[in-house]
Coordinates of C-alpha atoms in Angstrom, one line a residue:
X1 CA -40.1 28.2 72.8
X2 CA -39.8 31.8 71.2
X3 CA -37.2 34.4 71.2
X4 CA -39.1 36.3 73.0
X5 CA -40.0 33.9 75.5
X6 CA -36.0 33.2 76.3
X7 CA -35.7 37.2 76.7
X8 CA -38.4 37.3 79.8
X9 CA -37.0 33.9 81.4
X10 CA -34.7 34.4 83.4
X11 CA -35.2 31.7 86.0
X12 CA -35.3 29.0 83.9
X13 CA -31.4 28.2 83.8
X14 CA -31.0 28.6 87.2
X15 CA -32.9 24.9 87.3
X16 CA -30.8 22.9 84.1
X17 CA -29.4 20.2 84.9
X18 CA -25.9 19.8 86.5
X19 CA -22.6 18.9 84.4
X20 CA -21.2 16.0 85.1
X21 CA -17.5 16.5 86.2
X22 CA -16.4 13.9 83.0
X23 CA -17.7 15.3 79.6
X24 CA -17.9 12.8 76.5
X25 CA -15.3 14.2 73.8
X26 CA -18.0 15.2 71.7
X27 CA -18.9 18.3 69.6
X28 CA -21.9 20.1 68.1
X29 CA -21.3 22.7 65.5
X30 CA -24.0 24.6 64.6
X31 CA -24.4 27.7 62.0
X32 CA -28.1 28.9 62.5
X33 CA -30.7 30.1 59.4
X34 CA -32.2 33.4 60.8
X35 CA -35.9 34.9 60.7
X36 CA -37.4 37.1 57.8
X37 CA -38.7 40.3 57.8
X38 CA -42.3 38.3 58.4
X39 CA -40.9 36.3 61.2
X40 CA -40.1 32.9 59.7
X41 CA -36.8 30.9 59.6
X42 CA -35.9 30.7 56.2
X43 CA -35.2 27.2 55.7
X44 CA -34.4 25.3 52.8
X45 CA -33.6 27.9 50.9
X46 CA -32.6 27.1 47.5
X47 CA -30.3 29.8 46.7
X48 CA -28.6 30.6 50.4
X49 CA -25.4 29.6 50.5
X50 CA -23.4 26.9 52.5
X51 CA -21.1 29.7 55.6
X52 CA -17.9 29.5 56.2
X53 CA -17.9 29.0 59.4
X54 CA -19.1 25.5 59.8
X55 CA -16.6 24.3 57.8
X56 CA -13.6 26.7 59.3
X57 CA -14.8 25.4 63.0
X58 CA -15.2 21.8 62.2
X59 CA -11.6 22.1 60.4
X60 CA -10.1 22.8 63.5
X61 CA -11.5 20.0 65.8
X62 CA -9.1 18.0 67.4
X63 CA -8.8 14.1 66.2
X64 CA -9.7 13.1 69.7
X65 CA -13.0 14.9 69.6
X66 CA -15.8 13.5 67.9
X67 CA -17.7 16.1 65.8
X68 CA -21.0 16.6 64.5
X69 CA -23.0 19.5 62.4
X70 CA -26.3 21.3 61.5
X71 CA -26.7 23.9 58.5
X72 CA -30.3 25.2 59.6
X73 CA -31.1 26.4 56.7
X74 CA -31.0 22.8 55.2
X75 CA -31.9 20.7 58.7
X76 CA -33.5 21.0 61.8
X77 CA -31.2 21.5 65.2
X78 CA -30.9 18.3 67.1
X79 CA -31.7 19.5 70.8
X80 CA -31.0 15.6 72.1
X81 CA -27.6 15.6 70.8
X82 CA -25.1 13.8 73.2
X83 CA -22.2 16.2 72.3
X84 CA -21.4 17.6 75.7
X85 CA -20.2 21.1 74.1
X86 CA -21.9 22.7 71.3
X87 CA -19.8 25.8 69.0
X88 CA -22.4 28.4 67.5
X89 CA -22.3 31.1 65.5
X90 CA -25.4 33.0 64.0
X91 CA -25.8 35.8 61.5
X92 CA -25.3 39.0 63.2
X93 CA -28.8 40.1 61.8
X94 CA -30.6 37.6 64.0
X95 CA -29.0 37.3 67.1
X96 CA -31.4 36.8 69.2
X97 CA -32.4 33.6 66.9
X98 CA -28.9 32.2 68.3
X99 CA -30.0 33.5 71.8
X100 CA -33.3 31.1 71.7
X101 CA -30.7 28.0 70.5
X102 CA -28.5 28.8 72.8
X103 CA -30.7 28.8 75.8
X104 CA -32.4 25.6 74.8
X105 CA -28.7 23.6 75.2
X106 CA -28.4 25.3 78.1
X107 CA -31.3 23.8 79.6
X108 CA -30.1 20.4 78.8
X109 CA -27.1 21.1 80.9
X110 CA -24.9 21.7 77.6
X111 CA -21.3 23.7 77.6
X112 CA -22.3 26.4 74.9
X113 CA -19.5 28.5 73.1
X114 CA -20.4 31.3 70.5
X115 CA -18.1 32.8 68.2
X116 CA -16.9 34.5 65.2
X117 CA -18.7 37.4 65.7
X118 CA -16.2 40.7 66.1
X119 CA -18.3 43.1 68.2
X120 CA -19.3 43.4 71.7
X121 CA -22.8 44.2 70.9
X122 CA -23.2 40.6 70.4
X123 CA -21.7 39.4 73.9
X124 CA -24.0 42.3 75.5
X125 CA -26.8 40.8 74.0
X126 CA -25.9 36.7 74.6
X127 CA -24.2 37.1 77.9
X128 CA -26.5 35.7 80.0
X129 CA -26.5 32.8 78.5
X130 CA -23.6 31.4 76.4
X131 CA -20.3 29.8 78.7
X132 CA -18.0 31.8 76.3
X133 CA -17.4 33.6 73.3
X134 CA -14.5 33.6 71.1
X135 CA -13.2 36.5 68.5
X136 CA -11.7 35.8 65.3
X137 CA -10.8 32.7 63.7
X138 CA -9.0 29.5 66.1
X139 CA -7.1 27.2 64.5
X140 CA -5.9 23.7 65.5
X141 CA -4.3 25.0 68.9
X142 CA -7.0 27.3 69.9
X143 CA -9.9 25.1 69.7
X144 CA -8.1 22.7 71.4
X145 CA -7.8 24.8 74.4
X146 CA -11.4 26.0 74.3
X147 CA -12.2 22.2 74.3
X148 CA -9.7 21.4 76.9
X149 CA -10.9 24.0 79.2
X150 CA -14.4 23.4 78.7
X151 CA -13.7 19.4 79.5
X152 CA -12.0 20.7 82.7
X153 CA -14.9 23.4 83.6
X154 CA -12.4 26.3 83.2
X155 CA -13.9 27.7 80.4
X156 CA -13.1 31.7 80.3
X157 CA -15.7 34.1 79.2
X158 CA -14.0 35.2 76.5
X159 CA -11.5 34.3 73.8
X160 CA -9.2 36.6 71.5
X161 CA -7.5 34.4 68.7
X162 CA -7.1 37.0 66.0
X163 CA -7.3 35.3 62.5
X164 CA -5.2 31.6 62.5
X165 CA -6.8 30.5 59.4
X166 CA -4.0 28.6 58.0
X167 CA -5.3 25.3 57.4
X168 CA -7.6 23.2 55.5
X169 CA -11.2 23.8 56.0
X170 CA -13.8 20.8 56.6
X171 CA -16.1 20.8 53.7
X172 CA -17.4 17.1 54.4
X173 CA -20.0 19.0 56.5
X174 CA -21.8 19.8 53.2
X175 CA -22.0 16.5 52.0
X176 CA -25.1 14.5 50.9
X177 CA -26.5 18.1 51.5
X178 CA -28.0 19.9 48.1
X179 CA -25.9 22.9 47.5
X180 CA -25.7 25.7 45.1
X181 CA -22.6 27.4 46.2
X182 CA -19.8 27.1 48.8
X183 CA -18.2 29.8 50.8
X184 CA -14.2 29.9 50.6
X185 CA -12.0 32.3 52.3
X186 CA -8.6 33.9 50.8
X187 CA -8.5 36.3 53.2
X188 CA -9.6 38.8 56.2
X189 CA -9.9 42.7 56.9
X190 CA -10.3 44.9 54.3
X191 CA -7.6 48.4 53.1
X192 CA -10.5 50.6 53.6
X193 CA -12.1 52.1 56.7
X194 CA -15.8 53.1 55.4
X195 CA -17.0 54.5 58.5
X196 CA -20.7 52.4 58.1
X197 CA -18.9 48.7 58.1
X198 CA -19.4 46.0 59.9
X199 CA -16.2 44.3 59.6
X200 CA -13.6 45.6 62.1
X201 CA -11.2 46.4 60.9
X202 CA -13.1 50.4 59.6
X203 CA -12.0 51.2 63.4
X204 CA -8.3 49.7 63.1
X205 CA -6.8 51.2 60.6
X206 CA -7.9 49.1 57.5
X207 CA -6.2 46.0 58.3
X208 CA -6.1 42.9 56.3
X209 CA -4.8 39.1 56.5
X210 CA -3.6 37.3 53.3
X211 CA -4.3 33.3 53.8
X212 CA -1.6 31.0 53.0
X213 CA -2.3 30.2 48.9
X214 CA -2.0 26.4 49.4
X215 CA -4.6 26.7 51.9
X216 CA -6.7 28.0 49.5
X217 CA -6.2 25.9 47.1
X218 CA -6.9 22.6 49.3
X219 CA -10.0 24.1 49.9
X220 CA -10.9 24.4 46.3
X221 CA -10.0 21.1 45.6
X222 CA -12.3 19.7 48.5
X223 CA -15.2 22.3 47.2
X224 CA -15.0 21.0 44.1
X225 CA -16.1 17.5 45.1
X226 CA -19.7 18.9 45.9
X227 CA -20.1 22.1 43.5
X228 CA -18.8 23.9 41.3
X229 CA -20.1 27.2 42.2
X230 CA -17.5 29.1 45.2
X231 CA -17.9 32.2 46.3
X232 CA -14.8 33.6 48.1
X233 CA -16.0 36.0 51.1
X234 CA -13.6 38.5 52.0
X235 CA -14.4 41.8 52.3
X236 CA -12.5 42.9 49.7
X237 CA -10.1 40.1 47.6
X238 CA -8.1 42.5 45.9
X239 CA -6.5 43.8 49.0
X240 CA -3.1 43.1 47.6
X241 CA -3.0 42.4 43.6
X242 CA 0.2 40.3 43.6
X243 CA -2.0 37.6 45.9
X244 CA -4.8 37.5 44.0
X245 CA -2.7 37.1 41.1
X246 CA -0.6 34.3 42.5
X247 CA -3.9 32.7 43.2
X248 CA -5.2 33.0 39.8
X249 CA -2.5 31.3 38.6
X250 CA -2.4 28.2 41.3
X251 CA -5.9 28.1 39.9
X252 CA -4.8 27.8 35.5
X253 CA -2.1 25.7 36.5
X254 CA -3.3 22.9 38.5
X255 CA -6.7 23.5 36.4
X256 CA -9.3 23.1 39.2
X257 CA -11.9 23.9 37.4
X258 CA -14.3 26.2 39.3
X259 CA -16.8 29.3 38.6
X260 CA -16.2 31.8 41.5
X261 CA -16.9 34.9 42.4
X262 CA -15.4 37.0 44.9
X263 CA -16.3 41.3 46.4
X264 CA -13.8 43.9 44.8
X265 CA -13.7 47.2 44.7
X266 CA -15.0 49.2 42.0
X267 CA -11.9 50.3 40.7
X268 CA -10.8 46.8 40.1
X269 CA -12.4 47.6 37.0
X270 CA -9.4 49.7 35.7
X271 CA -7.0 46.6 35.8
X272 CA -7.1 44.6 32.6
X273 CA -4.5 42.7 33.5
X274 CA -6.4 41.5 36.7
X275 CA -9.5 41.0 35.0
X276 CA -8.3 38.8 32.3
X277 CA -6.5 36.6 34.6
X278 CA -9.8 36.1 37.0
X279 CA -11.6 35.4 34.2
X280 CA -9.1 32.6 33.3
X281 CA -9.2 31.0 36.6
X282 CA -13.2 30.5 36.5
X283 CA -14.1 34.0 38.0
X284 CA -18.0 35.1 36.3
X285 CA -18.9 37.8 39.1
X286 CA -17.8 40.6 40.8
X287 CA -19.7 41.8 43.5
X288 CA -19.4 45.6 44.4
X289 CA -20.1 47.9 47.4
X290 CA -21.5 50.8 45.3
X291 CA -23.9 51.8 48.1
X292 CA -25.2 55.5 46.7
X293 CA -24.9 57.5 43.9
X294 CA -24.4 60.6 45.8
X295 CA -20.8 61.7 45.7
X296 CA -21.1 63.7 49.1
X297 CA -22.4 60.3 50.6
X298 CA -19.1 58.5 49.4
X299 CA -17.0 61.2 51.0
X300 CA -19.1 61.7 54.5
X301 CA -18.4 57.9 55.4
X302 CA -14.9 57.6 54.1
X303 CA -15.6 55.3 51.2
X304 CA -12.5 56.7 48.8
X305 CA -14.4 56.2 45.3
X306 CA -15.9 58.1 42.6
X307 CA -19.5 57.6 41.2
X308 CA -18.3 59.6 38.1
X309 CA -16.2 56.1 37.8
X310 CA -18.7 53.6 38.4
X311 CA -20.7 52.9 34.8
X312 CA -17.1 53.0 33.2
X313 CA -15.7 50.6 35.2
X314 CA -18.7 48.0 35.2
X315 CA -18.6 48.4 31.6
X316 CA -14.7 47.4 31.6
X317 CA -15.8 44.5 34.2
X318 CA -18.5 43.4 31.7
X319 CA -16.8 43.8 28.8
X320 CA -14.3 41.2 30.1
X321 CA -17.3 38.5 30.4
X322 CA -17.6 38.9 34.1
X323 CA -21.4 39.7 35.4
X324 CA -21.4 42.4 38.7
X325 CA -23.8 42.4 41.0
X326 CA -24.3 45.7 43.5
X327 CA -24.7 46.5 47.1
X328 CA -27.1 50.0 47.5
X329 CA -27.8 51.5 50.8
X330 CA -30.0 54.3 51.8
X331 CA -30.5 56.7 54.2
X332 CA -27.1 58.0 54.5
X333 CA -27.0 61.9 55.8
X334 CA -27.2 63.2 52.3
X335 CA -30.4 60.7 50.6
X336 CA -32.4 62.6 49.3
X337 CA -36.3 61.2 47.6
X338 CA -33.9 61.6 44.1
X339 CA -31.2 59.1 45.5
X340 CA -33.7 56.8 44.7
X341 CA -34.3 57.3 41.2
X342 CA -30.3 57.2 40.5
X343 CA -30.4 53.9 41.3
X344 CA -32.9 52.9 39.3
X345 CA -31.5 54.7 36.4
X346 CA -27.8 53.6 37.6
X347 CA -29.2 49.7 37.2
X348 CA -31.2 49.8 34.5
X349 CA -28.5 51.6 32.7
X350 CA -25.5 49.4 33.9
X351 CA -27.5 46.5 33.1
X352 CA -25.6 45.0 36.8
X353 CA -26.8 41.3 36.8
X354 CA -28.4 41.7 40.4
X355 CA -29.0 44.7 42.6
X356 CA -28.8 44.1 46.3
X357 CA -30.8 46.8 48.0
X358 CA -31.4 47.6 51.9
X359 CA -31.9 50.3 54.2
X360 CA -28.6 51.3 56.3
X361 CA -28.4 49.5 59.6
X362 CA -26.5 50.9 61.9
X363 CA -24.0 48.6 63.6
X364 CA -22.9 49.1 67.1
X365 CA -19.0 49.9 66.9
X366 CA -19.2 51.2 63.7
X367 CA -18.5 55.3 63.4
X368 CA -22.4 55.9 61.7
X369 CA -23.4 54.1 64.6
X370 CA -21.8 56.2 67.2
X371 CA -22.3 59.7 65.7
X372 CA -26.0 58.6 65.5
X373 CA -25.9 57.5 68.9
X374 CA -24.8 60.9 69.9
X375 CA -27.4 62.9 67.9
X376 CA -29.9 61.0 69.1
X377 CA -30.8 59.7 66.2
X378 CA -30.8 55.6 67.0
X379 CA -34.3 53.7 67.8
X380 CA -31.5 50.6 69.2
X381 CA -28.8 52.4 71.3
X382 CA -27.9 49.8 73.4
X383 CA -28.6 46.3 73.6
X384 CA -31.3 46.5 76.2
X385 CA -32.9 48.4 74.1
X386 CA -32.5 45.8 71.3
X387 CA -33.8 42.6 73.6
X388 CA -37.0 45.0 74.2
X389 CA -37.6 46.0 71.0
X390 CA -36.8 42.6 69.3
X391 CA -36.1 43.5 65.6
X392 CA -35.8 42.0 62.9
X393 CA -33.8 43.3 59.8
X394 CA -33.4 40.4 57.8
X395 CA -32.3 41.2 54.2
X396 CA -34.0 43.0 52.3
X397 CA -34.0 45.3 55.2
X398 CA -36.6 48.0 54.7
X399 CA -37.5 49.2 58.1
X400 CA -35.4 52.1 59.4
X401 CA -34.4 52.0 62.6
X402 CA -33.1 55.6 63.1
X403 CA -34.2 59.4 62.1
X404 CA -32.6 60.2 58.7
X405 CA -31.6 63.3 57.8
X406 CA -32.2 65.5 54.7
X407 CA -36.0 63.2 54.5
X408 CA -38.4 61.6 56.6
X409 CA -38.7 57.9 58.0
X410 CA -41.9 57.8 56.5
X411 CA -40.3 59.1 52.9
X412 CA -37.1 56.9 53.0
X413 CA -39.4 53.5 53.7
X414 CA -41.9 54.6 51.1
X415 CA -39.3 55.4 48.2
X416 CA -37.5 51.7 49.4
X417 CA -40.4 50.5 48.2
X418 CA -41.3 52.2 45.4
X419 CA -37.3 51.5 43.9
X420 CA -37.6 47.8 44.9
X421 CA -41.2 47.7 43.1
X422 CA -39.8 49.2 40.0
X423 CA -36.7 47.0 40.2
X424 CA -38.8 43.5 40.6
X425 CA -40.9 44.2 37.3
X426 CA -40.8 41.0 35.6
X427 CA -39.2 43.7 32.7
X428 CA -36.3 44.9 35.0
X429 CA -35.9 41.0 36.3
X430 CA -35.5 39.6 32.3
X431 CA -33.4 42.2 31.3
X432 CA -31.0 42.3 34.0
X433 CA -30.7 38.4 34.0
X434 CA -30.5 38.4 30.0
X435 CA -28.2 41.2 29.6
X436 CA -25.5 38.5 28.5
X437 CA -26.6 35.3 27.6
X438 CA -24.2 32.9 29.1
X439 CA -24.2 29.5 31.7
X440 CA -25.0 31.9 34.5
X441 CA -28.2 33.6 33.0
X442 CA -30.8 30.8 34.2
X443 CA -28.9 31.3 38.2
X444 CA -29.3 35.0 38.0
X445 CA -33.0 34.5 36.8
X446 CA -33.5 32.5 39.8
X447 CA -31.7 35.7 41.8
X448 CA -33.7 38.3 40.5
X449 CA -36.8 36.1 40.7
X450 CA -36.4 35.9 44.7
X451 CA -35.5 39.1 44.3
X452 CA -39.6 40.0 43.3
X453 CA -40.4 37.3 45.8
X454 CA -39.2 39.1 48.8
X455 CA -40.4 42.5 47.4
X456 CA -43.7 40.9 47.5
X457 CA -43.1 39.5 51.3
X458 CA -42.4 43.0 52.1
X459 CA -46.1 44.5 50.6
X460 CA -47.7 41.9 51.9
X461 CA -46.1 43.0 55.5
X462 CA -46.7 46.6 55.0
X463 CA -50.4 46.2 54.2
X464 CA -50.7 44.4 57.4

């Protein structure tokens, strides 16, 4: 069965089987791998990372449920499993992917609850299939109730738990599995409100949630018994200094001995005192929402930074023996066919250890998203719209799916190109890997490497 199939079915759950009135006290927790730009699940992907979410879900389990798991990117989904409910959540850039799985446990008479995700867009667009949805992040207590209720057939159709993160993730979901790197979390929300975010708190007010440090720290210790590797994944970890500081120095003094990296903001880069105490506690990347080097870009969507202040601050950040790696967007209002070549100078220059490069999607909630709306500007307004197109903007994303501004659509997928074929010469991909010759250079070959790879994917698709 396709994704598309599910889309024009709309019979076919009318017919599933029947619950029975007493379900078995069993779980499936599921985080789905999601399609390419050529259409094919990545699976087994060498680099991907293990998401937080598996482990944050089946963490909160009650000890009277029975619980089971499937990373797709590493397994296949078991459709026959006897768990009676099954949690989901999916990557927001292939939700229909999780509308397909979803529809397939419905069919086998399953109780089907998706979560995690903050926007409405994705309820629109699952609605007519999932039991429930839930928002935020449940602990203990919540998930519980979601259980008990679904047990009870009084699930609600939706769930508003806010972020209850305080206690120990379940990282035995990754074991006997071959990982790289493992997702921990420190923290939610983010100070900032750039008005092209997903995350949502850019329409709150720039709120954030410090987790409890010995949280944190269990979690490190239970990472540690499968990698070494962790990458935190707030939105931004140096929301408040004095926690990651605290942190930092949980980490020295009960020496768990981890290499982590964790997304800052560039000016992180003026605080020596910051930056040598990461470093001591195992941190060897920085990852950094740069997103253009147009100044009037910065300002337009509320992102309060300079990019006068950018090459001096990665220099202090490298200086300090702690790689970056950058986030670039295009097709902001003021791109221009030269924004492209600032970033290839702004790279090569920087000598960053790995640049991240897509074209802006816009995502339903966000400001970007609603002024385009308004102008006309959006190919996906609404999420009928999105079922009937059926897109899919996998990363790199180099399709735009809106009218730009200041250039064409034709001009702004054409230079995408061009900058990610200049950026994937085997030149560019040595250098920046090389730059500094430490334990990570051989993992950031492997980065920049895939990095070529899926510039090559993206020719191939373009020629087709």
């Amino acid at each position: 069965m396709t994704a598309q199939d599910t889309l024009t079915d709309n019979t076919a759950l009318e017919h599933s089987p029947r619950m029975t009135s007493t379900l078995k006290k069993k779980v499936y927790i599921i985080q789905p791998t999601f399609h390419k730009m050529d259409g094919k699940l990545v699976k087994g992907f060498s680099l991907a990372s293990c998401p937080l979410e598996l482990p944050q879900m089946a963490g909160a389990v009650p000890l009277d449920w029975e619980k089971t798991f499937s990373h797709e990117y590493l397994e296949d989904i078991d459709y026959d499993s006897d768990a009676s409910v099954i949690f989901i959540t999916s990557p927001s850039n292939d939700i229909l992917h999780a509308r397909d799985i979803i529809t397939q446990f419905k069919l086998k008479g399953k109780k089907v609850i998706f979560g995690a995700h903050e926007d409405g867009f994705s309820e629109d667009i699952l609605g007519e299939v999932a039991d429930a949805f839930y928002r935020g992040i449940p602990d203990k207590a919540d998930v519980k109730l979601m259980l008990e209720d679904a047990l009870h057939d009084r699930l609600k159709a939706h769930y508003d738990f806010g972020h209850h993160f305080n206690y120990p993730y379940d990282y035995t979901v990754y074991e006997g599995k071959k990982v790289n790197y493992i997702h921990v979390q420190g923290s939610t929300g983010c100070l900032f409100k750039c008005e092209f975010c997903r995350h949502p708190s850019s329409s709150n007010g720039g709120v954030y949630k410090l987790r409890d440090i010995n949280c944190i720290i269990e979690d490190l210790r239970s990472v540690r018994k499968l990698t070494k590797y962790v990458a935190f994944k707030d939105p931004n970890f140096y929301n408040k200094r004095s926690h990651l500081l605290a942190l930092c120095n949980r980490i020295i003094e009960e020496k768990i001995d981890v290499t982590w990296g964790a997304q800052m903001p560039i000016y992180v880069g003026k605080d020596k005192e910051v930056l040598d105490l990461m470093k001591k506690a195992g941190c060897r990347v920085i990852y950094i929402g740069f997103e253009t080097l147009n100044q009037d870009n910065l300002d337009y969507v509320n992102k309060p930074f300079q990019v006068k202040d950018y090459i001096p601050m990665v220099r202090n950040i490298q200086n300090i023996g702690i790689r970056v790696v950058g986030y670039f967007m295009f097709g902001f209002d003021y791109d221009t066919a030269k924004s492209f070549d600032a970033v290839f100078d702004f790279v090569h220059e920087s000598k960053i250890a790995y640049p991240l490069l897509n074209i802006l999607t816009p995502v339903p909630g966000t400001p970007v998203f609603e002024r385009m709306k308004r102008e006309g500007r959006l190919d996906l307004p609404d999420a009928e719209t999105f079922k009937e197109i059926h897109p899919l903007y996998s990363i790199p994303c180099n399709h735009a799916y809106f009218e730009p501004k200041l250039i064409s659509r034709e001009e702004l997928e054409s230079n995408f190109m061009t900058l990610s074929k200049r950026l994937s010469s085997l030149k560019e991909v040595w250098r920046r890997s090389f730059s500094k010759i430490d334990a990570l250079s051989l993992i950031f070959l492997k980065m920049n490497l895939e990095f070529r790879k899926d510039h090559k994917r993206l020719e191939l698709l373009n020629h087709c």
